[in-house]
PDB file of C-alpha atoms in Angstrom:
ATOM      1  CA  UNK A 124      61.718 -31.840  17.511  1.00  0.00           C
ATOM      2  CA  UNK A 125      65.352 -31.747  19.532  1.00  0.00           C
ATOM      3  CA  UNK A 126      65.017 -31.582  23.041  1.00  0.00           C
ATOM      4  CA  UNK A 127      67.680 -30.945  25.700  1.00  0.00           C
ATOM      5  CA  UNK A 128      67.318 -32.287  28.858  1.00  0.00           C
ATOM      6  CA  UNK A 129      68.905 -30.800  32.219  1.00  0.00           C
ATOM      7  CA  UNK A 130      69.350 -29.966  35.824  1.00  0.00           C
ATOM      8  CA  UNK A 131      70.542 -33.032  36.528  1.00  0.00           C
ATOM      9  CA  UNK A 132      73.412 -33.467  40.051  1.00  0.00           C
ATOM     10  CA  UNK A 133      74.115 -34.841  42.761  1.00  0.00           C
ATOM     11  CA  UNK A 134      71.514 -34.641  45.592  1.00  0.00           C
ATOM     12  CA  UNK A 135      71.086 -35.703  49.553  1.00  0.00           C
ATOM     13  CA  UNK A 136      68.439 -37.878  50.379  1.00  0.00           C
ATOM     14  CA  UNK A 137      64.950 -35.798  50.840  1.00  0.00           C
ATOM     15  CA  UNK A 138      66.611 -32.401  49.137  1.00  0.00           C
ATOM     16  CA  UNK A 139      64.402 -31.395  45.429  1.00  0.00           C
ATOM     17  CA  UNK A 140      65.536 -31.256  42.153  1.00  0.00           C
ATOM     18  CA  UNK A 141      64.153 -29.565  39.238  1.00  0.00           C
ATOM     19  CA  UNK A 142      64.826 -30.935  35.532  1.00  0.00           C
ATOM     20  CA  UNK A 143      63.553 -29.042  32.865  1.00  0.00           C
ATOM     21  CA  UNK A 144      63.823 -30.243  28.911  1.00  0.00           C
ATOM     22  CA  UNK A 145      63.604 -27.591  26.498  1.00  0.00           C
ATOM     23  CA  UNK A 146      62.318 -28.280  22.344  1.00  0.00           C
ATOM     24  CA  UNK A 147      63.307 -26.543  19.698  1.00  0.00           C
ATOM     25  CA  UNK A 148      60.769 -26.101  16.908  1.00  0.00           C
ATOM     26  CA  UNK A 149      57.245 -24.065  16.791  1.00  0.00           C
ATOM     27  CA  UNK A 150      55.318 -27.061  17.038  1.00  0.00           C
ATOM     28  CA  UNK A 151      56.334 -28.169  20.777  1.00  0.00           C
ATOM     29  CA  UNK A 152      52.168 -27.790  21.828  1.00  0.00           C
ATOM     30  CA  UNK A 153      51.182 -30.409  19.844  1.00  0.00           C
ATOM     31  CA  UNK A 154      53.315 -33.046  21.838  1.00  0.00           C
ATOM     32  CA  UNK A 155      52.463 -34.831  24.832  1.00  0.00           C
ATOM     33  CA  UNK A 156      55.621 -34.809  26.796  1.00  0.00           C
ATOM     34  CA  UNK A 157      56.960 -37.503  28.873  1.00  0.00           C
ATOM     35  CA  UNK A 158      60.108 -38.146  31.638  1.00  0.00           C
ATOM     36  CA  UNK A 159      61.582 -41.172  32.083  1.00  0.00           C
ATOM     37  CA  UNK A 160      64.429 -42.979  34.085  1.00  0.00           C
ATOM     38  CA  UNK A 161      67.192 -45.386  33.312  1.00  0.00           C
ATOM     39  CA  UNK A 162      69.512 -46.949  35.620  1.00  0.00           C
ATOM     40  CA  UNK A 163      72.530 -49.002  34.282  1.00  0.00           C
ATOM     41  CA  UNK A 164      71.247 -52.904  33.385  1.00  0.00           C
ATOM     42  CA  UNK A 165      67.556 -52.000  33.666  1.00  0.00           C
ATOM     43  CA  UNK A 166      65.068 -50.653  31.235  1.00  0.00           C
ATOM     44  CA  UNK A 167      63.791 -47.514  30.755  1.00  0.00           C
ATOM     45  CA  UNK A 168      61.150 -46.833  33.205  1.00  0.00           C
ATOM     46  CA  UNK A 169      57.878 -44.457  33.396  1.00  0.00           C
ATOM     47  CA  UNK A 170      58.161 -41.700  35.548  1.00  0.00           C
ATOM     48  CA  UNK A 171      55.697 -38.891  34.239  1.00  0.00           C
ATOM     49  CA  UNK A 172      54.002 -37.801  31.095  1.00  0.00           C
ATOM     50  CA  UNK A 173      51.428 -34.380  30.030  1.00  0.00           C
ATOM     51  CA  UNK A 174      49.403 -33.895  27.932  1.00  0.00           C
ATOM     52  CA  UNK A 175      49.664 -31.448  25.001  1.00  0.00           C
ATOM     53  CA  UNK A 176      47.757 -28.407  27.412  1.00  0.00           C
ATOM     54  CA  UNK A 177      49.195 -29.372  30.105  1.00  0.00           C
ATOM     55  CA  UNK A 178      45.741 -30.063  31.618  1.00  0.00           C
ATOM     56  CA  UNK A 179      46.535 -33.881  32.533  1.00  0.00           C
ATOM     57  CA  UNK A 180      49.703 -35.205  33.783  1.00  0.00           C
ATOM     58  CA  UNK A 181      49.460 -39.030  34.385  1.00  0.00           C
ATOM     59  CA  UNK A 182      52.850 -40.339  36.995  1.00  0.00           C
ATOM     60  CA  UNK A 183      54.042 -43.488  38.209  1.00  0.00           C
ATOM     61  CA  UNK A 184      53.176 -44.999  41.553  1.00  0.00           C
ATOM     62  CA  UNK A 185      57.033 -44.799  42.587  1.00  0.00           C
ATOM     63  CA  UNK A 186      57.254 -41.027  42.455  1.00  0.00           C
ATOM     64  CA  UNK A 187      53.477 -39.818  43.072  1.00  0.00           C
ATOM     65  CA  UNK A 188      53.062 -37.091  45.545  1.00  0.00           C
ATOM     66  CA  UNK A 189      56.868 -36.130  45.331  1.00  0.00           C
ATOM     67  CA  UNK A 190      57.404 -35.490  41.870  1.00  0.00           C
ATOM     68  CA  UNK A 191      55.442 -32.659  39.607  1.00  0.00           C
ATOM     69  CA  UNK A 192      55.955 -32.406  35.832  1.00  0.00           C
ATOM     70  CA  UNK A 193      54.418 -29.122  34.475  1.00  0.00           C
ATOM     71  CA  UNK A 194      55.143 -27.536  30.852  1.00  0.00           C
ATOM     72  CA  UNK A 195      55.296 -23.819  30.103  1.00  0.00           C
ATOM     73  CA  UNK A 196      54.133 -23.889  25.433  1.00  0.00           C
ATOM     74  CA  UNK A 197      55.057 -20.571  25.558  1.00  0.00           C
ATOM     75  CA  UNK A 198      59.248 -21.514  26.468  1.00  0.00           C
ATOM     76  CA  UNK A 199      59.032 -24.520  25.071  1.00  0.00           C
ATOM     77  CA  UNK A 200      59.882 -26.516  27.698  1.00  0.00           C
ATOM     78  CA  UNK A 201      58.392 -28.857  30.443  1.00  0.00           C
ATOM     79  CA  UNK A 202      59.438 -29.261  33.909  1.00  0.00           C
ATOM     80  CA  UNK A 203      59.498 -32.085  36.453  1.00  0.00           C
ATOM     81  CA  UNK A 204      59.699 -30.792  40.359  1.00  0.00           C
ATOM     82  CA  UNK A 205      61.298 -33.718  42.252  1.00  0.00           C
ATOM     83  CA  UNK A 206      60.951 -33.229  46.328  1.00  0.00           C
ATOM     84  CA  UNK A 207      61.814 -35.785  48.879  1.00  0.00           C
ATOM     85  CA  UNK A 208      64.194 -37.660  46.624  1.00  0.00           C
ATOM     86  CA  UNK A 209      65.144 -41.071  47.803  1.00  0.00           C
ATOM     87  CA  UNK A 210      68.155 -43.634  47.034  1.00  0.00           C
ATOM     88  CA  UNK A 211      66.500 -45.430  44.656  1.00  0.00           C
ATOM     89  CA  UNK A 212      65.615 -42.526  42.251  1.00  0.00           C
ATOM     90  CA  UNK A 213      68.646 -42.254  41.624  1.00  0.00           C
ATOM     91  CA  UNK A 214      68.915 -42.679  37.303  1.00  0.00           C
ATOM     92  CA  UNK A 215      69.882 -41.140  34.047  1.00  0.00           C
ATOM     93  CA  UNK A 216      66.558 -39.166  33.861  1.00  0.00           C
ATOM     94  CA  UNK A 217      65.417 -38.749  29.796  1.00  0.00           C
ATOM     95  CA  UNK A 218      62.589 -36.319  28.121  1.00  0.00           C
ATOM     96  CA  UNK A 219      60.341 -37.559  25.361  1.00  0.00           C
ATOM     97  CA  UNK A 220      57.786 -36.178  23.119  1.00  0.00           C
ATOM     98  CA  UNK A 221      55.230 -38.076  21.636  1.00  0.00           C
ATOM     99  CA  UNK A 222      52.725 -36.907  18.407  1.00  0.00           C
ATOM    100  CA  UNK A 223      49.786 -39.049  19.399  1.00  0.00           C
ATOM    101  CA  UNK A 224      46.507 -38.108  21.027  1.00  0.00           C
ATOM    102  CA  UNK A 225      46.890 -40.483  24.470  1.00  0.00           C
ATOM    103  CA  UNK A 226      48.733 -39.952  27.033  1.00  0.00           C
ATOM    104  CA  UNK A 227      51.434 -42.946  27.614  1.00  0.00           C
ATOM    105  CA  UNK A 228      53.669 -44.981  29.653  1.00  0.00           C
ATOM    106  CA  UNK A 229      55.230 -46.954  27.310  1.00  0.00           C
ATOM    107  CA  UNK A 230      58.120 -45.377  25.761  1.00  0.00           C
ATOM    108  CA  UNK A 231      57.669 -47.004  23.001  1.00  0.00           C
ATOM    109  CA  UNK A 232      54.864 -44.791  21.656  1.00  0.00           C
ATOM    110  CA  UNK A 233      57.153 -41.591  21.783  1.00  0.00           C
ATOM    111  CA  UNK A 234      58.836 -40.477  18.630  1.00  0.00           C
ATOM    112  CA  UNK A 235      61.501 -37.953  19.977  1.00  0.00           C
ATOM    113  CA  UNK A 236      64.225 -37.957  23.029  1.00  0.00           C
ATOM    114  CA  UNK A 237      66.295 -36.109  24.632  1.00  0.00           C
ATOM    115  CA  UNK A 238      69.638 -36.961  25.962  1.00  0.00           C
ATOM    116  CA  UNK A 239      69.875 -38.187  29.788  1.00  0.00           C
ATOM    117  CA  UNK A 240      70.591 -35.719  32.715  1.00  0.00           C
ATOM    118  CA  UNK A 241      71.867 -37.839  35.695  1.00  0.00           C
ATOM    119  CA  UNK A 242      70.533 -37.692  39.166  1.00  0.00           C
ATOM    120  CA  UNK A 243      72.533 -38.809  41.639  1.00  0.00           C
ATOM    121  CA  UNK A 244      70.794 -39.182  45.496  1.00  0.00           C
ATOM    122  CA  UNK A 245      72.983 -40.044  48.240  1.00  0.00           C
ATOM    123  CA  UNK A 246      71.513 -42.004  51.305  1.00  0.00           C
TER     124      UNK A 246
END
């Protein structure tokens, strides 16, 4: 699976972004999908995953009730909706997929990545 992550730029404080990540390959349903962040010096970090329906989408604390990640099997691609962006979410923002059953956080567990698409919020 290749994905290709973006609709990344540079944002105000409280304006929405939308990132999408597109997979090539006729398998992309049978992937639980993940987004995660990276800002320079730090670790990648959990921001959102879903599962292989799209049914269940698990985020983290930082970004619940401002950020949505949805997937559409039929394009191939999953979405995350970011509203009321702050400062501090501002990262190199990655898409993973991951062949296992359970949903995860860890990035670890996922086998395939896109490149980053940065997002940029000014205070």
């Amino acid at each position: 699976v290749q994905l290709q992550a973006s609709g990344g730029g540079l944002v105000q404080a409280g304006d929405s972004l939308r990132l999408s990540c597109a997979a090539s390959g006729r398998t992309f349903s049978m992937y639980a999908m993940g987004w995660f962040r990276q800002t320079p010096g730090k670790e990648l970090e959990f921001v959102a995953t879903i599962s292989r329906s799209g049914g269940t989408t698990i985020y983290a604390d930082s970004v619940k009730g401002r950020f949505t990640m949805s997937r559409d099997n039929a394009k191939n691609t999953v979405y995350l909706q970011m509203n009321s962006l702050k400062p501090e979410d501002t990262a190199a923002y990655y898409c993973a997929a991951d062949s296992s059953t359970m949903l995860s956080r860890r990035a670890t567990q996922y086998d395939y990545w896109g490149q980053g698409t940065q997002v940029t919020v000014s205070s």
